[in-house]
PDB file of C-alpha atoms in Angstrom:
ATOM      1  CA  MET A   1     138.045-165.524  30.135  1.00 87.00           C
ATOM      2  CA  LEU A   2     137.596-165.306  34.016  1.00 89.00           C
ATOM      3  CA  ARG A   3     134.148-165.229  33.684  1.00 89.00           C
ATOM      4  CA  LEU A   4     134.237-168.203  30.910  1.00 91.00           C
ATOM      5  CA  ILE A   5     136.240-170.404  33.588  1.00 94.00           C
ATOM      6  CA  LEU A   6     133.586-169.407  36.631  1.00 94.00           C
ATOM      7  CA  SER A   7     130.398-170.322  34.589  1.00 94.00           C
ATOM      8  CA  ALA A   8     132.159-173.070  33.285  1.00 95.00           C
ATOM      9  CA  ILE A   9     132.878-174.072  37.106  1.00 95.00           C
ATOM     10  CA  PHE A  10     129.246-173.831  38.072  1.00 95.00           C
ATOM     11  CA  ILE A  11     127.478-175.477  34.865  1.00 94.00           C
ATOM     12  CA  PHE A  12     130.289-178.715  35.749  1.00 96.00           C
ATOM     13  CA  ALA A  13     129.028-178.462  39.578  1.00 95.00           C
ATOM     14  CA  GLY A  14     125.305-178.185  38.897  1.00 93.00           C
ATOM     15  CA  VAL A  15     125.392-181.390  36.246  1.00 93.00           C
ATOM     16  CA  ASN A  16     127.795-183.254  38.440  1.00 94.00           C
ATOM     17  CA  VAL A  17     125.673-182.930  41.113  1.00 91.00           C
ATOM     18  CA  ILE A  18     122.737-184.047  38.584  1.00 89.00           C
ATOM     19  CA  ILE A  19     124.254-187.216  37.791  1.00 90.00           C
ATOM     20  CA  THR A  20     125.676-187.778  41.087  1.00 88.00           C
ATOM     21  CA  ALA A  21     122.211-187.994  42.156  1.00 86.00           C
ATOM     22  CA  LEU A  22     120.551-189.652  39.711  1.00 85.00           C
ATOM     23  CA  VAL A  23     123.454-192.854  40.017  1.00 85.00           C
ATOM     24  CA  GLY A  24     122.967-192.916  43.866  1.00 81.00           C
ATOM     25  CA  ASN A  25     119.125-193.133  43.281  1.00 81.00           C
ATOM     26  CA  PHE A  26     119.115-196.249  42.156  1.00 83.00           C
ATOM     27  CA  ARG A  27     120.207-197.310  46.127  1.00 83.00           C
ATOM     28  CA  PHE A  28     117.351-196.354  47.526  1.00 79.00           C
ATOM     29  CA  ASN A  29     114.501-198.875  47.830  1.00 77.00           C
ATOM     30  CA  TYR A  30     111.332-196.636  48.857  1.00 77.00           C
ATOM     31  CA  VAL A  31     109.536-194.304  46.551  1.00 75.00           C
ATOM     32  CA  LEU A  32     109.723-191.012  49.608  1.00 76.00           C
ATOM     33  CA  ASN A  33     113.309-192.285  49.847  1.00 76.00           C
ATOM     34  CA  ARG A  34     113.829-191.513  46.149  1.00 78.00           C
ATOM     35  CA  MET A  35     111.732-188.400  46.095  1.00 79.00           C
ATOM     36  CA  GLN A  36     113.734-186.607  48.630  1.00 78.00           C
ATOM     37  CA  VAL A  37     117.088-187.527  47.033  1.00 80.00           C
ATOM     38  CA  GLY A  38     115.751-186.259  43.251  1.00 79.00           C
ATOM     39  CA  ALA A  39     114.283-183.319  44.750  1.00 80.00           C
ATOM     40  CA  THR A  40     117.068-181.711  46.357  1.00 81.00           C
ATOM     41  CA  ALA A  41     119.747-182.589  43.423  1.00 82.00           C
ATOM     42  CA  ASP A  42     117.054-181.430  41.330  1.00 82.00           C
ATOM     43  CA  THR A  43     117.047-178.374  42.762  1.00 84.00           C
ATOM     44  CA  MET A  44     120.477-177.451  43.638  1.00 88.00           C
ATOM     45  CA  GLY A  45     121.573-178.741  40.457  1.00 89.00           C
ATOM     46  CA  ALA A  46     119.098-176.532  38.312  1.00 87.00           C
ATOM     47  CA  ILE A  47     120.712-173.814  40.380  1.00 87.00           C
ATOM     48  CA  LEU A  48     124.323-174.148  39.692  1.00 92.00           C
ATOM     49  CA  VAL A  49     123.968-174.429  35.919  1.00 91.00           C
ATOM     50  CA  LEU A  50     121.741-171.626  35.618  1.00 89.00           C
ATOM     51  CA  ILE A  51     124.404-169.656  38.226  1.00 90.00           C
ATOM     52  CA  GLY A  52     126.653-170.295  35.749  1.00 92.00           C
ATOM     53  CA  LEU A  53     124.927-169.064  32.285  1.00 90.00           C
ATOM     54  CA  VAL A  54     123.855-165.721  34.142  1.00 90.00           C
ATOM     55  CA  ILE A  55     127.430-165.240  34.447  1.00 91.00           C
ATOM     56  CA  LYS A  56     128.221-166.588  31.106  1.00 90.00           C
ATOM     57  CA  ALA A  57     125.588-164.360  30.172  1.00 87.00           C
ATOM     58  CA  GLY A  58     127.024-160.977  32.470  1.00 86.00           C
ATOM     59  CA  TRP A  59     124.225-158.213  33.118  1.00 86.00           C
ATOM     60  CA  SER A  60     121.641-158.523  30.460  1.00 87.00           C
ATOM     61  CA  MET A  61     117.793-159.205  30.080  1.00 89.00           C
ATOM     62  CA  ILE A  62     118.780-162.324  29.647  1.00 86.00           C
ATOM     63  CA  SER A  63     120.602-162.337  33.514  1.00 86.00           C
ATOM     64  CA  LEU A  64     116.933-160.957  34.408  1.00 87.00           C
ATOM     65  CA  LYS A  65     115.255-163.768  33.332  1.00 87.00           C
ATOM     66  CA  LEU A  66     117.301-166.406  34.484  1.00 84.00           C
ATOM     67  CA  PHE A  67     117.656-165.206  38.188  1.00 85.00           C
ATOM     68  CA  ILE A  68     113.522-165.296  37.798  1.00 88.00           C
ATOM     69  CA  MET A  69     113.998-169.057  36.449  1.00 85.00           C
ATOM     70  CA  ILE A  70     116.176-169.681  40.023  1.00 83.00           C
ATOM     71  CA  ILE A  71     113.777-168.327  42.195  1.00 87.00           C
ATOM     72  CA  PHE A  72     111.204-170.145  40.686  1.00 86.00           C
ATOM     73  CA  PHE A  73     112.807-173.645  41.067  1.00 81.00           C
ATOM     74  CA  TRP A  74     113.845-172.349  44.296  1.00 83.00           C
ATOM     75  CA  VAL A  75     110.150-172.449  45.059  1.00 84.00           C
ATOM     76  CA  ALA A  76     108.672-174.641  42.881  1.00 84.00           C
ATOM     77  CA  SER A  77     110.681-177.883  43.302  1.00 81.00           C
ATOM     78  CA  PRO A  78     110.609-178.339  47.217  1.00 80.00           C
ATOM     79  CA  VAL A  79     106.749-177.615  46.751  1.00 83.00           C
ATOM     80  CA  SER A  80     106.356-180.329  44.294  1.00 82.00           C
ATOM     81  CA  ALA A  81     108.266-182.971  45.509  1.00 80.00           C
ATOM     82  CA  HIS A  82     106.103-182.044  49.312  1.00 81.00           C
ATOM     83  CA  PHE A  83     102.581-182.697  47.205  1.00 84.00           C
ATOM     84  CA  LEU A  84     104.195-186.138  45.301  1.00 80.00           C
ATOM     85  CA  ALA A  85     105.076-186.922  48.978  1.00 78.00           C
ATOM     86  CA  ARG A  86     102.081-186.234  50.810  1.00 80.00           C
ATOM     87  CA  THR A  87      99.887-188.027  47.638  1.00 81.00           C
ATOM     88  CA  GLU A  88     101.885-190.882  48.330  1.00 77.00           C
ATOM     89  CA  ILE A  89     101.155-191.005  52.080  1.00 76.00           C
ATOM     90  CA  ILE A  90      97.737-190.750  51.640  1.00 80.00           C
ATOM     91  CA  SER A  91      97.698-193.530  48.942  1.00 79.00           C
ATOM     92  CA  ASN A  92      99.367-196.449  50.254  1.00 75.00           C
ATOM     93  CA  GLU A  93      98.037-198.262  52.288  1.00 75.00           C
ATOM     94  CA  ASN A  94     100.675-199.971  53.509  1.00 74.00           C
ATOM     95  CA  ILE A  95     102.936-197.186  54.510  1.00 70.00           C
ATOM     96  CA  MET A  96     103.491-197.979  57.603  1.00 71.00           C
ATOM     97  CA  GLN A  97     105.494-201.174  56.943  1.00 69.00           C
ATOM     98  CA  GLU A  98     107.229-199.871  54.458  1.00 67.00           C
ATOM     99  CA  CYS A  99     108.489-196.483  56.413  1.00 69.00           C
ATOM    100  CA  GLU A 100     108.125-194.191  59.830  1.00 66.00           C
ATOM    101  CA  VAL A 101     105.389-191.864  58.962  1.00 61.00           C
ATOM    102  CA  VAL A 102     104.458-189.074  62.009  1.00 65.00           C
ATOM    103  CA  ARG A 103     100.936-187.943  61.588  1.00 66.00           C
ATOM    104  CA  HIS A 104      99.946-184.553  61.803  1.00 65.00           C
ATOM    105  CA  ASP A 105      97.263-185.517  64.583  1.00 62.00           C
ATOM    106  CA  SER A 106      99.988-186.957  66.974  1.00 51.00           C
ATOM    107  CA  ILE A 107     102.139-184.038  67.393  1.00 45.00           C
TER     108      ILE A 107
END
């Protein structure tokens, strides 16, 4: 019974993070701001949901697969958001008028 309650708390927290980010994402005007919020919430929400599923499944091969998925989300989501942000910075000609961008050659 404790495992069910604990897993429900983690799953509810993960879904809550994703829904809150979805609603809050409409407050931002620029694509890089939306991408930052989306990537952070996507990673955190998915990891919380997967932790809840691991607790629900108990110690088995299913939980091992879920841990591997957690590690994949933890690595892949920020990396893909970084690549998308770099593509936006490189391809947008008016990037300096829309937001402040620090170039690597000026650091």
